Coordinates of C-alpha atoms in Angstrom, one line a residue:
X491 CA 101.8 103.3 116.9
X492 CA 99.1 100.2 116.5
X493 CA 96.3 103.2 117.6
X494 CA 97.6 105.3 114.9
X495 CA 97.5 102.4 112.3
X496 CA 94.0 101.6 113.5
X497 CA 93.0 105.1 113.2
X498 CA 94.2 105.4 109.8
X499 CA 92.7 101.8 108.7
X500 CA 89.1 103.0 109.9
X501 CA 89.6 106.4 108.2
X502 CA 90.6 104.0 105.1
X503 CA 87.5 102.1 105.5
X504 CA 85.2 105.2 106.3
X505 CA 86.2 106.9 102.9
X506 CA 85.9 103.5 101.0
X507 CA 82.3 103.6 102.5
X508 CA 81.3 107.1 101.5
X509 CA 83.1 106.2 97.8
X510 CA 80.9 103.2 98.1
X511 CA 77.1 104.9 98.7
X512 CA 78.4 108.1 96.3
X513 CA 78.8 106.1 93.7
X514 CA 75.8 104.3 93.9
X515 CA 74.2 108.1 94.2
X516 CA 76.3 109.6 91.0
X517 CA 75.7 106.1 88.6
X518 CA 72.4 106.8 89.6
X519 CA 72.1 110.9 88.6
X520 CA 73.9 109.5 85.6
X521 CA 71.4 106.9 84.3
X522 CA 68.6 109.2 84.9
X523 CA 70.8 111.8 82.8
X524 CA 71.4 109.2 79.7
X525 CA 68.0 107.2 79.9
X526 CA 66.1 110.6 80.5
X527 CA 64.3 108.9 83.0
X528 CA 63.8 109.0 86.5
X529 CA 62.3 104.7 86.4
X530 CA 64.3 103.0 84.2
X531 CA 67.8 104.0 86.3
X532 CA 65.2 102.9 90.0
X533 CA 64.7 99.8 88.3
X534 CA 68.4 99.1 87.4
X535 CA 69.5 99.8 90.7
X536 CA 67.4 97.2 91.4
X537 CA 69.8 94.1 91.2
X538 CA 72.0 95.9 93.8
X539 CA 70.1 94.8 96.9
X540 CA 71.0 91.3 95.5
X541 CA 74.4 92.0 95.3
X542 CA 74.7 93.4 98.7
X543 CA 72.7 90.2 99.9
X544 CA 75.3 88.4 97.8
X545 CA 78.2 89.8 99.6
X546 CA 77.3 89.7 103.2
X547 CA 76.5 85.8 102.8
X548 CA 79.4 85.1 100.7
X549 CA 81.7 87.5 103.6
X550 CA 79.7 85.5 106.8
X551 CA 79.7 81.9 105.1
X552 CA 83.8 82.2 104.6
X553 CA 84.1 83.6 107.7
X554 CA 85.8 87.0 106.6
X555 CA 85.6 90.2 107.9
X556 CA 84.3 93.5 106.3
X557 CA 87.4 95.4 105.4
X558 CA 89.2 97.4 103.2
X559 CA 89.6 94.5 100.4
X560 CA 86.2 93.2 100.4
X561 CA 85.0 96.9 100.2
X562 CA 86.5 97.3 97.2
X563 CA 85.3 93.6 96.0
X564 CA 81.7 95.0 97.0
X565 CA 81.9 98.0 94.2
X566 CA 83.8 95.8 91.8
X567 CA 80.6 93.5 92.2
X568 CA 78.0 96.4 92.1
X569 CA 79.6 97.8 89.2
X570 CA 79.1 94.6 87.2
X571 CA 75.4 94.0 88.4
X572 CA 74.5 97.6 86.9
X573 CA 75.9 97.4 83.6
X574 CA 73.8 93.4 83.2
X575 CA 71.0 95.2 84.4
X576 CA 71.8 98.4 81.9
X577 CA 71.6 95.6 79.2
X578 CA 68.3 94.2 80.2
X579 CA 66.6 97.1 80.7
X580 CA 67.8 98.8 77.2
X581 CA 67.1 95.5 76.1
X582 CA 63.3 95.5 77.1
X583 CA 63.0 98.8 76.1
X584 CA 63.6 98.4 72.9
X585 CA 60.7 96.1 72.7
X586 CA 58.3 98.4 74.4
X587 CA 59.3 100.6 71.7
X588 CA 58.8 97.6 68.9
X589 CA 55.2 97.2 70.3
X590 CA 55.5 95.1 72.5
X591 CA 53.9 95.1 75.7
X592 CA 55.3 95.1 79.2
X593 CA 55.2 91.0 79.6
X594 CA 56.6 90.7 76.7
X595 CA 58.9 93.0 76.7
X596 CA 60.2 91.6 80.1
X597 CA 60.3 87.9 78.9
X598 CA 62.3 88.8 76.0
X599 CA 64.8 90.9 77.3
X600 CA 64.9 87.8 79.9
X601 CA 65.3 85.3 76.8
X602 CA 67.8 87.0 74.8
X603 CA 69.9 88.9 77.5
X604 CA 70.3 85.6 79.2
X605 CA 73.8 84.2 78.0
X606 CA 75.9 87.6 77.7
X607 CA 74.4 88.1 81.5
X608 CA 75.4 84.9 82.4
X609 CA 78.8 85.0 80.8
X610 CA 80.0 88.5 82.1
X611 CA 79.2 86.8 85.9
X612 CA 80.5 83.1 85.1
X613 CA 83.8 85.0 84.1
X614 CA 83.8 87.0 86.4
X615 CA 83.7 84.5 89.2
X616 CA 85.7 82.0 88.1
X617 CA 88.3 84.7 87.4
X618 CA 88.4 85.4 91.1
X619 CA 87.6 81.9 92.3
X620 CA 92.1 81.6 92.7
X621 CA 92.0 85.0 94.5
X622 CA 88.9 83.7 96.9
X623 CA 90.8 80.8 97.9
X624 CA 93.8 83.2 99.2
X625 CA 96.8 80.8 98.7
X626 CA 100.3 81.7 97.9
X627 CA 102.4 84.0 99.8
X628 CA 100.1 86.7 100.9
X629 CA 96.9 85.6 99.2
X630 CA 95.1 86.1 102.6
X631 CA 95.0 89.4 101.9
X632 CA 92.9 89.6 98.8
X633 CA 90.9 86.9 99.7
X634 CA 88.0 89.4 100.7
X635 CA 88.2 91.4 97.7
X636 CA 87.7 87.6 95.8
X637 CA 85.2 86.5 98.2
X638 CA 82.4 89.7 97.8
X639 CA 82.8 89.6 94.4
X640 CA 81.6 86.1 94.2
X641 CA 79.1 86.7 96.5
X642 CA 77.9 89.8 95.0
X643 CA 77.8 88.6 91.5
X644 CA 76.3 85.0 92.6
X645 CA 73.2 86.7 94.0
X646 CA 73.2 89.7 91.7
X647 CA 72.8 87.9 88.6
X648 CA 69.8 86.3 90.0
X649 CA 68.3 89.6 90.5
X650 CA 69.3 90.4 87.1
X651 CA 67.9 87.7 85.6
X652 CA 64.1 87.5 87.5
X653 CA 63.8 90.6 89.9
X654 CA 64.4 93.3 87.7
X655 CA 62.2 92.1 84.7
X656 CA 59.5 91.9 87.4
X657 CA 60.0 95.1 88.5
X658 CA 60.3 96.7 85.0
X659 CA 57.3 94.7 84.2
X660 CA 55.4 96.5 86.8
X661 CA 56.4 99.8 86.6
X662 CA 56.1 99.7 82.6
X663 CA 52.5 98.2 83.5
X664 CA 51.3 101.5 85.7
X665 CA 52.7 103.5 83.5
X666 CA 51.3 102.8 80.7
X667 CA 47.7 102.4 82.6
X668 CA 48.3 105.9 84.1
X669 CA 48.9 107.0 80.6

């Protein structure tokens, strides 16, 4: 019986996995489909290695273990560090097309996207800060989910908020010289 459970529990995890890296692959096809670009959607999916910093410090710090929980924490937190960086990059985009150039383009998207960035990952931290701390009667078990959220979003937003303007700054930069 306990082979069978951990059988199933691995396949669980397996398929959580694959969900995890398709989805990465299909919100990816998707941005390239609405921005009608293959750069912009490369340099939003640039926040995510923050969040999967995020959530394996956040998981090894509270000594938890990577399972079926803080999987689903992990594309809960992913999920959110695409859409802040969808609003920075529109954001910035929207400059470029106002004229402005790639610095300062990247410096006001930074500017002005800062607060609903930073609100969108305050809330969503503190909301699972109760979850994280797993008390109650069976709050051990969503503890994980809690945890990589936190984690992912802690780190994440950082990205958000420096990495990616960098990176659109460059990219934006070599473009426009190669044009």
């Amino acid at each position: 019986i306990m082979r069978g459970l951990v059988e199933s529990m691995d396949n669980a995890f397996f398929k959580l996995g694959l969900g995890f890296v398709g989805a990465i692959v299909l919100v990816y096809l998707l941005m390239v489909v609405n921005f009608q670009s293959w750069s912009d959607p490369l340099i939003i999916i640039m926040a995510l290695p923050g969040a999967v910093a995020g959530i394996i410090w956040m998981l090894f710090l509270s000594t938890t273990t990577f399972n079926v929980p803080s999987m689903m924490g992990s594309i809960m937190s992913i999920g959110v560090a695409t859409a802040n960086s969808i609003l920075m990059i529109t954001f910035a985009n929207e400059k470029l097309e106002e004229g402005l150039t790639p610095d300062q383009a990247a410096l006001e998207a930074g500017k002005t996207r800062l607060r609903p960035v930073m609100m969108t990952a305050i809330a969503m931290i503190v909301g699972m800060l109760p979850m994280s701390l797993g008390l109650g009667e069976g709050g051990e078990q969503n503890a994980p989910l809690g945890r990589a959220v936190i984690g992912g979003l802690s780190f994440a937003t950082l990205f958000t908020l420096f990495f990616v303007p960098v990176v659109f700054k460059l990219v934006r930069s070599r473009k426009k010289r190669a044009s």
